[in-house]
XYZ file of C-alpha atoms in Angstrom:
245
model
C 14.414 -10.280 -19.223
C 11.839 -10.482 -16.411
C 8.844 -10.029 -18.800
C 9.050 -11.287 -22.282
C 6.494 -10.822 -25.184
C 7.326 -13.212 -27.826
C 6.060 -12.671 -31.315
C 2.479 -11.842 -30.093
C -0.262 -11.607 -32.854
C -3.760 -10.715 -32.065
C -6.727 -10.289 -34.349
C -10.509 -9.827 -34.082
C -13.275 -10.728 -36.322
C -13.290 -12.930 -39.413
C -13.086 -12.674 -43.115
C -13.611 -9.178 -44.499
C -14.151 -7.755 -41.019
C -10.951 -9.215 -39.525
C -8.787 -6.607 -38.023
C -5.134 -7.512 -36.702
C -4.656 -5.571 -33.636
C -1.112 -6.672 -32.791
C 1.334 -7.990 -35.426
C 4.401 -10.105 -34.398
C 5.125 -8.004 -31.214
C 8.334 -8.815 -29.422
C 9.755 -7.061 -26.602
C 11.303 -7.304 -22.976
C 11.060 -5.571 -19.689
C 13.496 -5.723 -16.553
C 12.253 -6.492 -13.328
C 11.437 -3.273 -11.364
C 11.185 -1.111 -14.448
C 8.502 1.652 -15.158
C 7.601 0.915 -18.681
C 5.487 3.038 -20.804
C 3.450 1.587 -23.553
C 2.810 4.670 -25.653
C 0.979 5.158 -28.736
C -2.359 6.560 -30.440
C -5.645 5.160 -30.103
C -6.060 1.869 -31.948
C -2.203 1.284 -31.774
C -2.774 -1.957 -29.739
C -1.344 -0.840 -26.409
C -4.355 -1.710 -24.396
C -4.687 -5.147 -26.019
C -1.087 -5.951 -25.358
C -1.541 -5.111 -21.853
C -4.518 -7.501 -21.530
C -2.594 -10.092 -23.075
C 0.272 -9.600 -20.591
C -2.251 -9.462 -17.855
C -3.804 -12.795 -18.824
C -7.228 -11.064 -19.581
C -6.944 -11.805 -23.159
C -5.063 -14.512 -25.272
C -2.750 -14.176 -28.040
C -3.564 -15.858 -31.392
C 0.110 -16.575 -31.702
C 3.006 -16.161 -29.733
C 3.306 -16.125 -25.660
C 4.007 -14.165 -22.754
C 6.846 -15.242 -20.294
C 6.931 -13.757 -16.784
C 9.897 -14.620 -14.750
C 10.432 -17.720 -16.811
C 6.789 -18.884 -16.758
C 4.812 -19.091 -19.925
C 1.203 -18.140 -19.584
C 0.344 -20.048 -22.820
C 1.118 -23.314 -20.963
C -1.260 -22.586 -18.014
C -4.796 -23.933 -17.897
C -7.444 -21.614 -17.021
C -7.425 -22.407 -13.393
C -3.756 -22.048 -13.121
C -3.935 -18.713 -15.018
C -6.569 -17.295 -12.930
C -4.482 -18.215 -9.875
C -1.209 -16.664 -11.511
C -3.211 -13.430 -12.235
C -4.578 -13.215 -8.584
C -1.171 -13.826 -6.921
C 1.215 -12.062 -9.355
C -0.587 -9.429 -10.932
C -2.292 -6.080 -10.068
C -4.378 -4.026 -12.309
C -5.226 -0.170 -12.207
C -7.873 0.916 -14.650
C -8.922 4.348 -16.015
C -12.190 4.417 -14.387
C -11.447 2.812 -10.960
C -13.826 -0.100 -10.830
C -14.284 0.130 -7.037
C -17.085 -1.818 -5.193
C -19.495 1.288 -4.448
C -21.011 -0.072 -1.122
C -17.570 -0.826 0.559
C -15.421 1.435 2.274
C -11.776 2.560 1.088
C -10.316 0.137 3.701
C -12.653 -2.675 2.445
C -12.056 -1.960 -1.085
C -8.366 -2.552 -0.468
C -8.740 -5.515 1.543
C -10.654 -7.169 -1.379
C -7.290 -7.108 -3.221
C -5.810 -8.922 -0.448
C -8.398 -11.715 -0.515
C -7.990 -11.883 -4.521
C -4.469 -12.455 -4.059
C -4.904 -15.241 -1.520
C -4.058 -18.652 -2.735
C -5.763 -20.859 -0.010
C -9.255 -20.539 1.345
C -9.765 -18.963 4.736
C -6.426 -16.869 4.909
C -6.173 -13.031 3.914
C -2.560 -13.012 3.271
C -0.239 -15.531 1.330
C 2.727 -16.767 3.292
C 6.056 -15.360 2.861
C 7.172 -18.004 0.599
C 4.121 -17.471 -1.523
C 4.502 -13.646 -1.932
C 4.710 -10.943 0.695
C 1.242 -9.312 1.303
C 1.501 -5.746 2.218
C -0.284 -4.410 5.270
C -3.578 -2.468 4.562
C -2.914 0.251 7.273
C 0.591 0.813 5.739
C -1.010 1.008 2.287
C -3.524 3.659 3.170
C -0.924 5.588 4.896
C 1.323 5.566 1.812
C -1.387 6.574 -0.404
C -2.738 9.234 1.859
C -5.981 7.561 2.255
C -5.844 6.807 6.111
C -8.165 9.637 7.081
C -10.537 8.656 4.342
C -10.668 4.873 5.276
C -14.208 4.695 6.329
C -15.615 6.685 3.427
C -17.362 4.790 0.402
C -16.519 5.804 -3.270
C -19.151 8.311 -3.712
C -17.655 10.292 -0.987
C -14.212 10.578 -2.591
C -12.661 12.817 -5.296
C -11.501 11.137 -8.508
C -7.891 11.140 -7.252
C -8.905 9.589 -4.061
C -10.790 6.882 -5.836
C -7.794 6.247 -7.978
C -5.498 6.028 -5.123
C -7.823 3.506 -3.636
C -7.884 1.558 -6.911
C -3.918 1.555 -6.636
C -4.192 0.261 -3.062
C -6.470 -2.455 -4.133
C -3.938 -3.645 -6.741
C -0.849 -3.145 -4.543
C -1.904 -4.634 -1.462
C -0.959 -8.174 -2.490
C 2.388 -6.911 -3.595
C 2.156 -7.990 -7.212
C 5.258 -8.661 -9.385
C 3.744 -6.418 -11.974
C 1.455 -3.603 -11.519
C -0.713 -2.964 -14.825
C -1.966 0.629 -15.403
C -4.372 1.147 -18.276
C -4.818 4.842 -18.684
C -4.572 5.460 -14.981
C -4.748 9.457 -15.345
C -7.167 9.305 -18.369
C -10.213 10.397 -16.246
C -8.412 13.079 -14.025
C -7.645 16.599 -14.287
C -3.837 17.841 -14.819
C -3.090 18.413 -11.218
C -4.647 15.101 -9.996
C -2.941 13.202 -12.746
C 0.401 14.386 -11.614
C -0.284 13.318 -8.064
C -1.235 9.781 -9.296
C 1.954 9.483 -11.452
C 3.919 10.594 -8.473
C 2.272 7.912 -6.477
C 2.945 5.369 -8.794
C 6.610 6.370 -9.087
C 6.825 6.292 -5.120
C 5.286 2.760 -5.085
C 7.754 1.386 -7.726
C 10.672 3.061 -5.697
C 9.178 1.683 -2.393
C 8.148 -1.881 -3.246
C 10.116 -2.628 -6.415
C 7.108 -3.826 -8.388
C 7.495 -3.639 -11.944
C 5.050 -1.196 -13.494
C 3.716 -1.509 -17.138
C 1.563 1.793 -17.932
C -0.435 2.367 -21.190
C -0.913 5.814 -22.081
C -1.306 8.277 -25.035
C 0.220 11.185 -23.092
C 3.617 11.627 -24.792
C 4.893 13.542 -21.573
C 4.530 10.694 -19.344
C 7.105 8.742 -21.164
C 9.850 11.031 -19.465
C 9.370 9.506 -16.044
C 9.625 5.832 -17.365
C 12.947 3.526 -17.331
C 11.792 2.243 -20.642
C 9.553 3.572 -23.421
C 7.873 1.432 -26.007
C 6.178 3.009 -28.857
C 3.436 1.124 -30.715
C 1.716 2.131 -33.898
C -0.571 0.039 -36.157
C -0.081 -3.111 -33.844
C 3.616 -2.917 -34.290
C 6.469 -2.203 -31.877
C 8.200 1.043 -33.436
C 10.596 1.489 -30.773
C 11.838 0.074 -27.554
C 14.404 2.133 -25.650
C 15.767 2.675 -22.230
C 15.331 6.341 -20.999
C 18.755 7.904 -20.006
C 17.062 11.056 -19.283
C 14.557 10.161 -16.749
C 12.779 12.863 -14.837
C 10.532 12.645 -11.823
C 6.887 12.589 -12.242
C 6.656 15.766 -10.257
C 8.429 17.563 -12.885
C 6.513 16.485 -15.781
C 4.770 19.109 -17.998
C 2.139 18.903 -20.555
């Protein structure tokens, strides 16, 4: 397996206020898959995504990505690993308000750069993608000089995807990427994530509480009360544009 979660446990609080959010979670995801983490609020899916991304730490267990265990990395190495190999798409965009679309995307390229003074990693490090190509792929080229306040919600999310994608990460982590969008725009963003996966081959791990989105995934993992209830390969996958809810 390309991405492995090995007996991960996570709790918050102490004593009587202690809440166990993840309970001995174990799962695997193949390279290039679109994987949906599905479950109700409080099921632990966002916490699991944050642990996969190195934003949070497991109390027990570990994450292995392409054979590398994040638990064995010091903070400096973990920060470098996040920057070079992981891309994040959040529900509320988190764009820099005074930067243009193009500049917001370029920020992702700088964050992915392992050595000072260069925008892109070398081919042996990781192929960075061309910013102009990204903007054309995401339908943003004509908006490239606009700042976030001049964009619709869908255009802002497209920009956030571009920022995450420009360093060509091994894994694209999406935390409720359609949660703040209307139905039509949500479907546009899901189609875009699907296109990005097909075009660039990035592994996609997407958290959602929307049951319909599971049908576009290669793998569906359902969580409840901090435990994996099912982990199945979707043999009846449909295109994102055909989803209905």
